[in-house]
Coordinates of N, CA and C in Angstrom, one line a residue:
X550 N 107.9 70.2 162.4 CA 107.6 70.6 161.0 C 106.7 69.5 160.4
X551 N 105.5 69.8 159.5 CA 104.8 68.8 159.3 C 105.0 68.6 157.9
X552 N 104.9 67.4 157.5 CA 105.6 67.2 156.0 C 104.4 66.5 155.5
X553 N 103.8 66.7 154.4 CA 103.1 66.0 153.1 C 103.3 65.5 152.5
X554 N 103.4 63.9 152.3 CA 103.2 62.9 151.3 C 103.1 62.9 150.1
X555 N 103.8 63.0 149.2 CA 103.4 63.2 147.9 C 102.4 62.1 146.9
X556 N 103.1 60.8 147.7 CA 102.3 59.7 147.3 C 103.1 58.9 146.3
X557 N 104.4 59.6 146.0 CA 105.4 58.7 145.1 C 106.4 58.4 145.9
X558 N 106.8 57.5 146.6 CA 107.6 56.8 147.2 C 109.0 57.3 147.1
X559 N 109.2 57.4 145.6 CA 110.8 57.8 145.4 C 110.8 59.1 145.7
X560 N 110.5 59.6 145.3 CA 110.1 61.7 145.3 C 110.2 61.8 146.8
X561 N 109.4 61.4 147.6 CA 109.3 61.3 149.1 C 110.5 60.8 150.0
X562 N 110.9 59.6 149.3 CA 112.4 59.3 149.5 C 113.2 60.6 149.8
X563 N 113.7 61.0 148.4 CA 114.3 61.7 148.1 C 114.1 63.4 148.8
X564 N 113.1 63.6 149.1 CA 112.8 64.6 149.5 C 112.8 64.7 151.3
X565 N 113.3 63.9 152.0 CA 112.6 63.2 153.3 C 111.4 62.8 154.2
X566 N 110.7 63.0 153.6 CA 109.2 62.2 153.3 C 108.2 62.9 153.2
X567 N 108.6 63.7 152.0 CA 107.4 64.7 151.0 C 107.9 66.1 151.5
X568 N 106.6 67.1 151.0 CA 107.0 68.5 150.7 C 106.8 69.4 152.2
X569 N 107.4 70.2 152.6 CA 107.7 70.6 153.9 C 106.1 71.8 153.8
X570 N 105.7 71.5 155.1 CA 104.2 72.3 155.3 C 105.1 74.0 155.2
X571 N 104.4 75.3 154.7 CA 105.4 76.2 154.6 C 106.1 76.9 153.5
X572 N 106.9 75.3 153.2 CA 107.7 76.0 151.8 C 107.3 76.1 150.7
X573 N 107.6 77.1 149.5 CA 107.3 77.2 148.3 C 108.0 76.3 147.7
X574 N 107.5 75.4 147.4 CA 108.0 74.1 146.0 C 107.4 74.7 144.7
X575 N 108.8 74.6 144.0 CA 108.8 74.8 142.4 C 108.8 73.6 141.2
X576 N 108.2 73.4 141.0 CA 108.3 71.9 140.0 C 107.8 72.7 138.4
X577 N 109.8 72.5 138.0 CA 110.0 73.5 136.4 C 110.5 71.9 135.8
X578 N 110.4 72.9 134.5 CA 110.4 71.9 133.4 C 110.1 72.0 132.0
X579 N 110.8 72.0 130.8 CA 110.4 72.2 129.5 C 108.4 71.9 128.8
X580 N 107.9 72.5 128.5 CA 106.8 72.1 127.4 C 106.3 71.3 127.5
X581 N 105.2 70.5 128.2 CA 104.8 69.4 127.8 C 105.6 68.1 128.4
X582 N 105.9 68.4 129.4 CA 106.9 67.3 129.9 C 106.1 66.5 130.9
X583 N 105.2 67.3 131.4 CA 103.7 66.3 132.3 C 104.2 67.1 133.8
X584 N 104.6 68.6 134.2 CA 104.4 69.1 135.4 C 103.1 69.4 135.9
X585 N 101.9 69.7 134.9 CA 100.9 69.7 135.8 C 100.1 68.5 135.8
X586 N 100.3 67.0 135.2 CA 99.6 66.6 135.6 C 100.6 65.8 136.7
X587 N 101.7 65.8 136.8 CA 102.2 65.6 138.2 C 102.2 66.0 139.2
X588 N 101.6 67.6 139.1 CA 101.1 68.4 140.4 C 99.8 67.7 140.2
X589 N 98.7 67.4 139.4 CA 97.5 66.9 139.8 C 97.7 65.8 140.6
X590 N 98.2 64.7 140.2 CA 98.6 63.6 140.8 C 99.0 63.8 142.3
X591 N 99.9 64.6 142.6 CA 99.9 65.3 144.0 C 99.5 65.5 144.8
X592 N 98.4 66.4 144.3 CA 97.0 66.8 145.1 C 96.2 65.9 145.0
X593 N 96.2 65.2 143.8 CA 94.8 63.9 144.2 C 95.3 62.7 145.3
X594 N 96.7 62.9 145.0 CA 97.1 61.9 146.3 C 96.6 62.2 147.9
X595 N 96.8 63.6 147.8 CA 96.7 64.1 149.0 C 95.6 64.1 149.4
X596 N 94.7 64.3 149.1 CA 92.7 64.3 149.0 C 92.1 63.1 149.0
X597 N 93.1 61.9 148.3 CA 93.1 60.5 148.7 C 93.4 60.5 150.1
X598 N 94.2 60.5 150.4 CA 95.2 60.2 152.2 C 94.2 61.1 153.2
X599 N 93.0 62.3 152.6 CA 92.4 62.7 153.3 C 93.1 64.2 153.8
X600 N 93.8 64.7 153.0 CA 94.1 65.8 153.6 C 93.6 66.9 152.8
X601 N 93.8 68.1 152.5 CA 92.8 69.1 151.5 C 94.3 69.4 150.4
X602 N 93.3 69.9 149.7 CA 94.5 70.5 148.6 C 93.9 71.4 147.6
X603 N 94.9 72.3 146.7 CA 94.1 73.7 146.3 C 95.1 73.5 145.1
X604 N 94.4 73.8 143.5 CA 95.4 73.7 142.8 C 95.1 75.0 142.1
X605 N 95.9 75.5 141.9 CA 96.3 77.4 140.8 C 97.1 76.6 139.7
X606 N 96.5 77.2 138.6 CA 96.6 77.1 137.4 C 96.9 78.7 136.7
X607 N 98.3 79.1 136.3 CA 98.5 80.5 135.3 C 98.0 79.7 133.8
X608 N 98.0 78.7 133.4 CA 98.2 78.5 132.1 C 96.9 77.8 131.6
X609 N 96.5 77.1 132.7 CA 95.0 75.9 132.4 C 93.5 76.8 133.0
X610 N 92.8 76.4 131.8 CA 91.7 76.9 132.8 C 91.4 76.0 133.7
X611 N 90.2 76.2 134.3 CA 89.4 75.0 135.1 C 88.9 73.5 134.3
X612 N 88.2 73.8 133.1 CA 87.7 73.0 132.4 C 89.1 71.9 131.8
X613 N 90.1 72.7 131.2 CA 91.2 71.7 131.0 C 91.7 71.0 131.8
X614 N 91.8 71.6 133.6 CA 92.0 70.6 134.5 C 91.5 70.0 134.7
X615 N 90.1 70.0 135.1 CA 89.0 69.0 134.5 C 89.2 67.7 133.8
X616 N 89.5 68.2 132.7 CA 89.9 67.1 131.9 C 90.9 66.2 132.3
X617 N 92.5 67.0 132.6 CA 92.8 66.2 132.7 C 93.1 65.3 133.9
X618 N 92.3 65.9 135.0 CA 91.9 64.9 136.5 C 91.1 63.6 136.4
X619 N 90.1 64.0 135.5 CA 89.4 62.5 134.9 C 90.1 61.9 134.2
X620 N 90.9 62.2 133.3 CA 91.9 61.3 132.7 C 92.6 60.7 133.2
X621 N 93.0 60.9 134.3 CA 94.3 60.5 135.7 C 93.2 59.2 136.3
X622 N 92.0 60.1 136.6 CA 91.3 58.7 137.5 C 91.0 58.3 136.8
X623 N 90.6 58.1 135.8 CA 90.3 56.9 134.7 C 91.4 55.7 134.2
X624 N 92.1 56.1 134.2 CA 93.7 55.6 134.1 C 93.9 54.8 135.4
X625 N 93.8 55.2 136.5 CA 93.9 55.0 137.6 C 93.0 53.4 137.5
X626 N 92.2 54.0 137.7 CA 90.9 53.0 137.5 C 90.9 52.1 136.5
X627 N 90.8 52.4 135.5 CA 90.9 51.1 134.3 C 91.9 50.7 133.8
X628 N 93.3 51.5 134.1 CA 94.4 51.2 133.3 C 94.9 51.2 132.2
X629 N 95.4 50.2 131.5 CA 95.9 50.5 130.1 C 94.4 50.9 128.7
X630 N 93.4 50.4 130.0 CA 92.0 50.5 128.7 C 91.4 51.5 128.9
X631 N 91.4 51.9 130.1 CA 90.9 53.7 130.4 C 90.8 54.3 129.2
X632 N 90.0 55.4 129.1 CA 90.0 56.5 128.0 C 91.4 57.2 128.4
X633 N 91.8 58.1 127.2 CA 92.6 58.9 127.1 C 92.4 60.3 127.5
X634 N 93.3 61.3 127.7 CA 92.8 63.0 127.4 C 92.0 63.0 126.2
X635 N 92.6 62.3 125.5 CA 91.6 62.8 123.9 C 90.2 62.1 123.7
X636 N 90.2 61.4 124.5 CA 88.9 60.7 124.5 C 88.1 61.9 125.6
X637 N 88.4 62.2 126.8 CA 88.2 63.0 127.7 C 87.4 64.4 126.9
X638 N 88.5 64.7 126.3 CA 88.4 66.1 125.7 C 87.3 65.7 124.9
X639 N 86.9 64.6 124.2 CA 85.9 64.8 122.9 C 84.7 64.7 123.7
X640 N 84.7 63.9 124.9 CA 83.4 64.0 125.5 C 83.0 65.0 126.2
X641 N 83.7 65.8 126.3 CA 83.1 67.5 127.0 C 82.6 68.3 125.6
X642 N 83.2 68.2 124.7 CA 83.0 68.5 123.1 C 81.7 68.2 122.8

């Protein structure tokens, strides 16, 4: 069975070392609680490590995930001084 890395250590832990090639993984959660940019984080891990990844969006368009993918690497990247989503969002604006 081939298993995928999530890229979060504990999650992977916990999961026995990431999401099973195959299965349907569900990641629920109240409003605003940060499941899709946890799924982004996911997939950018995985495209980091070199492997491919596809993300479906029912609620985001393209452009909003957009946004908030650069947000994530910018964060990544600069840290606590990175731009924000709202900074992100004004510069597509």
């Amino acid at each position: 069975m081939r298993i995928w890395p999530t890229g979060f250590p504990l999650i992977d832990d916990v999961l026995g070392g990431g999401l099973r090639a195959g299965a349907l993984n569900l990641l629920a959660g109240p409003q605003g609680q940060g499941k899709t940019t946890m799924a982004l984080q996911v997939a950018r891990n995985a495209v980091a490590a070199g492997r491919s990844a596809i993300f479906f969006s029912f609620e985001l368009d393209a452009e909003a995930l957009l946004q908030r993918l650069i947000a994530l690497e910018s964060g990544l990247i600069g840290g606590i001084h990175a731009p924000g989503l709202t900074k992100v969002r004004e510069a597509f604006e």
